[in-house]
Amino acid sequence: MNLKEAYKQKAEAELELARARLVEFKAKAKSYTADTRLKYEIHVDELEHGIESAKARLKELEESGEDVWEKVKEGVENALEALRKVIRNIADRFKE
């Protein structure tokens, strides 16, 4: 397995964890009152958009050639870091 493929698998695993957290957050939102649920769902929507952005970056990585994938990797890293921040923000705001 080459370095690009190993990185892609690592990024896909992190994206899968973000999807799992999204499902968890959506289920948890159902237990809140209407006002709190609305605030929570705004953050959940932000996470959904972040996941879509990371998926798009990962697709760019998959389609990139061996000679430029390192440059595309930065975009993937930025998208994954944004996901991590959103997840931490949701967890902190609503104290799991």
Short mmCIF file of N, CA, C and O in Angstrom, two decimals:
data_model
loop_
_atom_site.label_atom_id
_atom_site.label_comp_id
_atom_site.label_asym_id
_atom_site.label_seq_id
_atom_site.Cartn_x
_atom_site.Cartn_y
_atom_site.Cartn_z
N MET A 1 0.86 -1.18 0.00
CA MET A 1 0.00 0.00 0.00
C MET A 1 0.90 1.24 0.00
O MET A 1 1.82 1.35 0.79
N ASN A 2 0.59 2.16 -0.90
CA ASN A 2 1.40 3.36 -0.96
C ASN A 2 0.93 4.39 0.07
O ASN A 2 -0.11 4.22 0.72
N LEU A 3 1.70 5.44 0.21
CA LEU A 3 1.42 6.47 1.21
C LEU A 3 0.08 7.16 0.98
O LEU A 3 -0.67 7.41 1.92
N LYS A 4 -0.24 7.43 -0.26
CA LYS A 4 -1.52 8.09 -0.59
C LYS A 4 -2.69 7.21 -0.15
O LYS A 4 -3.64 7.69 0.46
N GLU A 5 -2.63 5.94 -0.47
CA GLU A 5 -3.71 5.02 -0.11
C GLU A 5 -3.84 4.88 1.41
O GLU A 5 -4.96 4.86 1.94
N ALA A 6 -2.73 4.82 2.10
CA ALA A 6 -2.76 4.73 3.57
C ALA A 6 -3.40 5.99 4.16
O ALA A 6 -4.23 5.90 5.08
N TYR A 7 -3.02 7.13 3.64
CA TYR A 7 -3.60 8.39 4.13
C TYR A 7 -5.10 8.44 3.84
O TYR A 7 -5.89 8.83 4.69
N LYS A 8 -5.48 8.02 2.66
CA LYS A 8 -6.89 8.02 2.27
C LYS A 8 -7.70 7.14 3.23
O LYS A 8 -8.78 7.53 3.68
N GLN A 9 -7.18 5.98 3.56
CA GLN A 9 -7.88 5.08 4.49
C GLN A 9 -8.02 5.71 5.87
O GLN A 9 -9.07 5.61 6.51
N LYS A 10 -6.97 6.38 6.32
CA LYS A 10 -7.02 7.06 7.62
C LYS A 10 -8.08 8.17 7.61
O LYS A 10 -8.88 8.30 8.54
N ALA A 11 -8.10 8.95 6.54
CA ALA A 11 -9.07 10.05 6.43
C ALA A 11 -10.49 9.50 6.34
O ALA A 11 -11.41 10.05 6.95
N GLU A 12 -10.69 8.41 5.61
CA GLU A 12 -12.01 7.79 5.51
C GLU A 12 -12.48 7.29 6.87
O GLU A 12 -13.66 7.42 7.20
N ALA A 13 -11.57 6.74 7.65
CA ALA A 13 -11.93 6.26 9.00
C ALA A 13 -12.36 7.43 9.88
O ALA A 13 -13.34 7.32 10.62
N GLU A 14 -11.65 8.53 9.79
CA GLU A 14 -12.02 9.70 10.58
C GLU A 14 -13.37 10.27 10.13
O GLU A 14 -14.20 10.67 10.95
N LEU A 15 -13.62 10.24 8.85
CA LEU A 15 -14.90 10.69 8.31
C LEU A 15 -16.03 9.78 8.79
O LEU A 15 -17.11 10.24 9.15
N GLU A 16 -15.77 8.50 8.85
CA GLU A 16 -16.77 7.55 9.34
C GLU A 16 -17.09 7.80 10.82
O GLU A 16 -18.24 7.72 11.24
N LEU A 17 -16.08 8.13 11.60
CA LEU A 17 -16.31 8.47 13.01
C LEU A 17 -17.16 9.73 13.13
O LEU A 17 -18.04 9.81 13.99
N ALA A 18 -16.91 10.70 12.27
CA ALA A 18 -17.72 11.93 12.27
C ALA A 18 -19.17 11.62 11.93
O ALA A 18 -20.09 12.17 12.54
N ARG A 19 -19.37 10.71 10.99
CA ARG A 19 -20.75 10.31 10.64
C ARG A 19 -21.43 9.64 11.83
O ARG A 19 -22.62 9.87 12.08
N ALA A 20 -20.68 8.81 12.54
CA ALA A 20 -21.24 8.14 13.72
C ALA A 20 -21.63 9.16 14.79
O ALA A 20 -22.69 9.04 15.43
N ARG A 21 -20.78 10.14 14.99
CA ARG A 21 -21.09 11.20 15.97
C ARG A 21 -22.32 11.98 15.53
O ARG A 21 -23.14 12.38 16.35
N LEU A 22 -22.45 12.20 14.23
CA LEU A 22 -23.62 12.90 13.70
C LEU A 22 -24.90 12.14 14.05
O LEU A 22 -25.87 12.73 14.54
N VAL A 23 -24.89 10.86 13.84
CA VAL A 23 -26.06 10.04 14.18
C VAL A 23 -26.34 10.13 15.68
O VAL A 23 -27.49 10.29 16.10
N GLU A 24 -25.29 10.06 16.46
CA GLU A 24 -25.42 10.17 17.92
C GLU A 24 -26.01 11.52 18.32
O GLU A 24 -26.93 11.59 19.14
N PHE A 25 -25.50 12.59 17.73
CA PHE A 25 -26.00 13.93 18.06
C PHE A 25 -27.46 14.10 17.64
O PHE A 25 -28.24 14.72 18.35
N LYS A 26 -27.81 13.57 16.49
CA LYS A 26 -29.21 13.67 16.05
C LYS A 26 -30.13 12.94 17.01
O LYS A 26 -31.22 13.44 17.32
N ALA A 27 -29.73 11.78 17.46
CA ALA A 27 -30.55 11.03 18.40
C ALA A 27 -30.67 11.77 19.73
O ALA A 27 -31.75 11.84 20.32
N LYS A 28 -29.58 12.36 20.15
CA LYS A 28 -29.58 13.09 21.42
C LYS A 28 -30.46 14.34 21.34
O LYS A 28 -31.11 14.71 22.32
N ALA A 29 -30.51 14.97 20.18
CA ALA A 29 -31.31 16.18 20.02
C ALA A 29 -32.77 15.93 20.31
O ALA A 29 -33.47 16.82 20.80
N LYS A 30 -33.22 14.73 20.07
CA LYS A 30 -34.63 14.40 20.30
C LYS A 30 -35.02 14.48 21.77
O LYS A 30 -36.19 14.62 22.09
N SER A 31 -34.04 14.39 22.66
CA SER A 31 -34.34 14.40 24.08
C SER A 31 -34.42 15.82 24.67
O SER A 31 -34.77 15.98 25.83
N TYR A 32 -34.10 16.83 23.88
CA TYR A 32 -34.10 18.20 24.37
C TYR A 32 -35.45 18.88 24.17
O TYR A 32 -36.26 18.46 23.34
N THR A 33 -35.66 19.96 24.90
CA THR A 33 -36.84 20.78 24.70
C THR A 33 -36.74 21.45 23.33
O THR A 33 -35.66 21.49 22.73
N ALA A 34 -37.83 22.00 22.87
CA ALA A 34 -37.88 22.57 21.52
C ALA A 34 -36.83 23.65 21.29
O ALA A 34 -36.14 23.65 20.27
N ASP A 35 -36.68 24.57 22.24
CA ASP A 35 -35.72 25.67 22.06
C ASP A 35 -34.28 25.14 22.02
O ASP A 35 -33.49 25.54 21.16
N THR A 36 -33.97 24.28 22.95
CA THR A 36 -32.62 23.72 23.00
C THR A 36 -32.37 22.85 21.78
O THR A 36 -31.28 22.87 21.20
N ARG A 37 -33.36 22.09 21.38
CA ARG A 37 -33.23 21.22 20.21
C ARG A 37 -32.91 22.06 18.97
O ARG A 37 -32.06 21.68 18.16
N LEU A 38 -33.56 23.20 18.83
CA LEU A 38 -33.31 24.06 17.68
C LEU A 38 -31.85 24.54 17.66
O LEU A 38 -31.19 24.48 16.62
N LYS A 39 -31.35 24.97 18.80
CA LYS A 39 -29.95 25.40 18.88
C LYS A 39 -29.00 24.25 18.56
O LYS A 39 -28.01 24.41 17.86
N TYR A 40 -29.33 23.09 19.09
CA TYR A 40 -28.51 21.89 18.89
C TYR A 40 -28.51 21.50 17.41
O TYR A 40 -27.47 21.18 16.85
N GLU A 41 -29.68 21.55 16.80
CA GLU A 41 -29.78 21.14 15.40
C GLU A 41 -29.03 22.07 14.46
O GLU A 41 -28.57 21.64 13.41
N ILE A 42 -28.89 23.33 14.84
CA ILE A 42 -28.08 24.26 14.04
C ILE A 42 -26.64 23.75 13.98
O ILE A 42 -26.01 23.74 12.92
N HIS A 43 -26.13 23.31 15.12
CA HIS A 43 -24.77 22.78 15.17
C HIS A 43 -24.67 21.45 14.43
O HIS A 43 -23.67 21.17 13.77
N VAL A 44 -25.70 20.64 14.55
CA VAL A 44 -25.72 19.37 13.83
C VAL A 44 -25.71 19.62 12.32
O VAL A 44 -25.01 18.93 11.58
N ASP A 45 -26.44 20.63 11.87
CA ASP A 45 -26.42 20.99 10.45
C ASP A 45 -25.01 21.41 10.02
O ASP A 45 -24.55 21.06 8.93
N GLU A 46 -24.34 22.14 10.88
CA GLU A 46 -22.97 22.56 10.59
C GLU A 46 -22.07 21.33 10.44
O GLU A 46 -21.22 21.28 9.55
N LEU A 47 -22.29 20.34 11.29
CA LEU A 47 -21.51 19.10 11.20
C LEU A 47 -21.82 18.37 9.89
O LEU A 47 -20.91 17.87 9.22
N GLU A 48 -23.09 18.33 9.51
CA GLU A 48 -23.45 17.69 8.24
C GLU A 48 -22.75 18.36 7.06
O GLU A 48 -22.24 17.69 6.16
N HIS A 49 -22.73 19.68 7.07
CA HIS A 49 -22.06 20.42 5.99
C HIS A 49 -20.55 20.15 6.01
O HIS A 49 -19.93 20.02 4.95
N GLY A 50 -19.98 20.06 7.20
CA GLY A 50 -18.56 19.75 7.32
C GLY A 50 -18.23 18.37 6.78
O GLY A 50 -17.19 18.18 6.13
N ILE A 51 -19.10 17.42 7.04
CA ILE A 51 -18.90 16.06 6.52
C ILE A 51 -18.94 16.08 5.00
O ILE A 51 -18.10 15.45 4.33
N GLU A 52 -19.90 16.80 4.44
CA GLU A 52 -19.99 16.89 2.98
C GLU A 52 -18.75 17.55 2.38
O GLU A 52 -18.25 17.12 1.34
N SER A 53 -18.25 18.58 3.05
CA SER A 53 -17.05 19.25 2.59
C SER A 53 -15.85 18.30 2.63
O SER A 53 -15.05 18.23 1.68
N ALA A 54 -15.72 17.56 3.71
CA ALA A 54 -14.62 16.61 3.84
C ALA A 54 -14.73 15.51 2.79
O ALA A 54 -13.71 15.08 2.22
N LYS A 55 -15.94 15.05 2.52
CA LYS A 55 -16.14 14.03 1.48
C LYS A 55 -15.69 14.56 0.13
O LYS A 55 -15.05 13.85 -0.64
N ALA A 56 -16.00 15.83 -0.16
CA ALA A 56 -15.60 16.42 -1.43
C ALA A 56 -14.09 16.51 -1.54
O ALA A 56 -13.50 16.21 -2.59
N ARG A 57 -13.45 16.91 -0.45
CA ARG A 57 -11.98 17.00 -0.45
C ARG A 57 -11.35 15.62 -0.61
O ARG A 57 -10.35 15.46 -1.31
N LEU A 58 -11.95 14.64 0.03
CA LEU A 58 -11.43 13.27 -0.07
C LEU A 58 -11.58 12.76 -1.50
O LEU A 58 -10.69 12.07 -2.01
N LYS A 59 -12.66 13.12 -2.15
CA LYS A 59 -12.85 12.73 -3.55
C LYS A 59 -11.77 13.37 -4.42
O LYS A 59 -11.23 12.71 -5.32
N GLU A 60 -11.45 14.62 -4.14
CA GLU A 60 -10.36 15.29 -4.87
C GLU A 60 -9.05 14.52 -4.67
O GLU A 60 -8.27 14.36 -5.61
N LEU A 61 -8.83 14.08 -3.45
CA LEU A 61 -7.62 13.32 -3.15
C LEU A 61 -7.59 12.03 -3.95
O LEU A 61 -6.57 11.67 -4.54
N GLU A 62 -8.72 11.32 -3.97
CA GLU A 62 -8.80 10.06 -4.71
C GLU A 62 -8.50 10.26 -6.19
O GLU A 62 -7.87 9.41 -6.83
N GLU A 63 -8.96 11.38 -6.74
CA GLU A 63 -8.81 11.64 -8.16
C GLU A 63 -7.47 12.27 -8.52
O GLU A 63 -7.13 12.35 -9.70
N SER A 64 -6.73 12.68 -7.52
CA SER A 64 -5.44 13.33 -7.79
C SER A 64 -4.39 12.31 -8.17
O SER A 64 -4.42 11.15 -7.73
N GLY A 65 -3.47 12.75 -8.96
CA GLY A 65 -2.37 11.89 -9.35
C GLY A 65 -1.33 11.79 -8.24
O GLY A 65 -1.32 12.59 -7.30
N GLU A 66 -0.48 10.83 -8.37
CA GLU A 66 0.57 10.61 -7.37
C GLU A 66 1.47 11.83 -7.22
O GLU A 66 2.01 12.07 -6.15
N ASP A 67 1.60 12.61 -8.27
CA ASP A 67 2.50 13.75 -8.24
C ASP A 67 1.94 14.97 -7.51
O ASP A 67 2.69 15.84 -7.10
N VAL A 68 0.62 15.06 -7.34
CA VAL A 68 0.03 16.24 -6.70
C VAL A 68 -0.80 15.93 -5.45
O VAL A 68 -1.31 16.85 -4.81
N TRP A 69 -0.91 14.69 -5.06
CA TRP A 69 -1.80 14.36 -3.95
C TRP A 69 -1.36 15.01 -2.65
O TRP A 69 -2.20 15.36 -1.82
N GLU A 70 -0.08 15.23 -2.47
CA GLU A 70 0.41 15.89 -1.25
C GLU A 70 -0.17 17.30 -1.12
O GLU A 70 -0.46 17.75 -0.03
N LYS A 71 -0.36 17.98 -2.24
CA LYS A 71 -0.94 19.32 -2.22
C LYS A 71 -2.42 19.26 -1.86
O LYS A 71 -2.92 20.10 -1.13
N VAL A 72 -3.11 18.26 -2.38
CA VAL A 72 -4.54 18.09 -2.11
C VAL A 72 -4.75 17.65 -0.65
O VAL A 72 -5.76 17.99 -0.03
N LYS A 73 -3.79 16.97 -0.12
CA LYS A 73 -3.86 16.47 1.26
C LYS A 73 -4.11 17.61 2.25
O LYS A 73 -4.85 17.44 3.22
N GLU A 74 -3.55 18.77 2.00
CA GLU A 74 -3.74 19.91 2.90
C GLU A 74 -5.22 20.29 3.01
O GLU A 74 -5.73 20.59 4.08
N GLY A 75 -5.92 20.27 1.90
CA GLY A 75 -7.36 20.57 1.91
C GLY A 75 -8.14 19.54 2.71
O GLY A 75 -9.07 19.88 3.44
N VAL A 76 -7.75 18.28 2.58
CA VAL A 76 -8.39 17.22 3.35
C VAL A 76 -8.13 17.44 4.83
O VAL A 76 -9.06 17.36 5.66
N GLU A 77 -6.90 17.74 5.18
CA GLU A 77 -6.54 17.98 6.59
C GLU A 77 -7.34 19.15 7.16
O GLU A 77 -7.84 19.07 8.29
N ASN A 78 -7.48 20.22 6.39
CA ASN A 78 -8.25 21.37 6.86
C ASN A 78 -9.71 21.01 7.08
O ASN A 78 -10.32 21.43 8.07
N ALA A 79 -10.28 20.24 6.17
CA ALA A 79 -11.68 19.83 6.30
C ALA A 79 -11.87 18.92 7.52
O ALA A 79 -12.85 19.06 8.26
N LEU A 80 -10.93 18.00 7.74
CA LEU A 80 -11.04 17.10 8.89
C LEU A 80 -10.86 17.86 10.20
O LEU A 80 -11.54 17.58 11.19
N GLU A 81 -9.97 18.83 10.21
CA GLU A 81 -9.77 19.63 11.42
C GLU A 81 -11.03 20.45 11.73
O GLU A 81 -11.43 20.58 12.88
N ALA A 82 -11.67 20.97 10.68
CA ALA A 82 -12.93 21.70 10.88
C ALA A 82 -13.98 20.77 11.48
O ALA A 82 -14.73 21.18 12.38
N LEU A 83 -14.04 19.53 11.02
CA LEU A 83 -14.97 18.55 11.60
C LEU A 83 -14.68 18.31 13.07
O LEU A 83 -15.60 18.26 13.90
N ARG A 84 -13.41 18.13 13.39
CA ARG A 84 -13.03 17.90 14.80
C ARG A 84 -13.48 19.06 15.67
O ARG A 84 -14.00 18.86 16.77
N LYS A 85 -13.31 20.28 15.18
CA LYS A 85 -13.71 21.46 15.95
C LYS A 85 -15.22 21.51 16.16
O LYS A 85 -15.69 21.82 17.26
N VAL A 86 -15.98 21.21 15.12
CA VAL A 86 -17.44 21.23 15.24
C VAL A 86 -17.89 20.17 16.24
O VAL A 86 -18.75 20.43 17.09
N ILE A 87 -17.31 18.99 16.16
CA ILE A 87 -17.68 17.92 17.09
C ILE A 87 -17.36 18.32 18.53
O ILE A 87 -18.18 18.15 19.43
N ARG A 88 -16.17 18.88 18.73
CA ARG A 88 -15.82 19.34 20.10
C ARG A 88 -16.77 20.43 20.57
O ARG A 88 -17.19 20.45 21.73
N ASN A 89 -17.11 21.34 19.68
CA ASN A 89 -18.01 22.44 20.01
C ASN A 89 -19.38 21.91 20.44
O ASN A 89 -19.93 22.34 21.45
N ILE A 90 -19.92 20.99 19.67
CA ILE A 90 -21.22 20.41 20.02
C ILE A 90 -21.13 19.70 21.36
O ILE A 90 -21.99 19.88 22.24
N ALA A 91 -20.10 18.89 21.53
CA ALA A 91 -19.94 18.14 22.77
C ALA A 91 -19.79 19.07 23.97
O ALA A 91 -20.39 18.85 25.03
N ASP A 92 -19.02 20.13 23.81
CA ASP A 92 -18.82 21.08 24.91
C ASP A 92 -20.08 21.86 25.23
O ASP A 92 -20.40 22.08 26.41
N ARG A 93 -20.78 22.29 24.21
CA ARG A 93 -21.99 23.11 24.43
C ARG A 93 -23.10 22.32 25.11
O ARG A 93 -23.87 22.88 25.87
N PHE A 94 -23.19 21.06 24.80
CA PHE A 94 -24.30 20.28 25.28
C PHE A 94 -23.88 19.17 26.23
O PHE A 94 -24.65 18.28 26.53
N LYS A 95 -22.66 19.26 26.70
CA LYS A 95 -22.10 18.36 27.73
C LYS A 95 -22.68 16.96 27.67
O LYS A 95 -23.61 16.60 28.38
N GLU A 96 -22.09 16.19 26.81
CA GLU A 96 -22.57 14.82 26.61
C GLU A 96 -22.63 14.09 27.88
O GLU A 96 -22.17 13.57 28.64
#
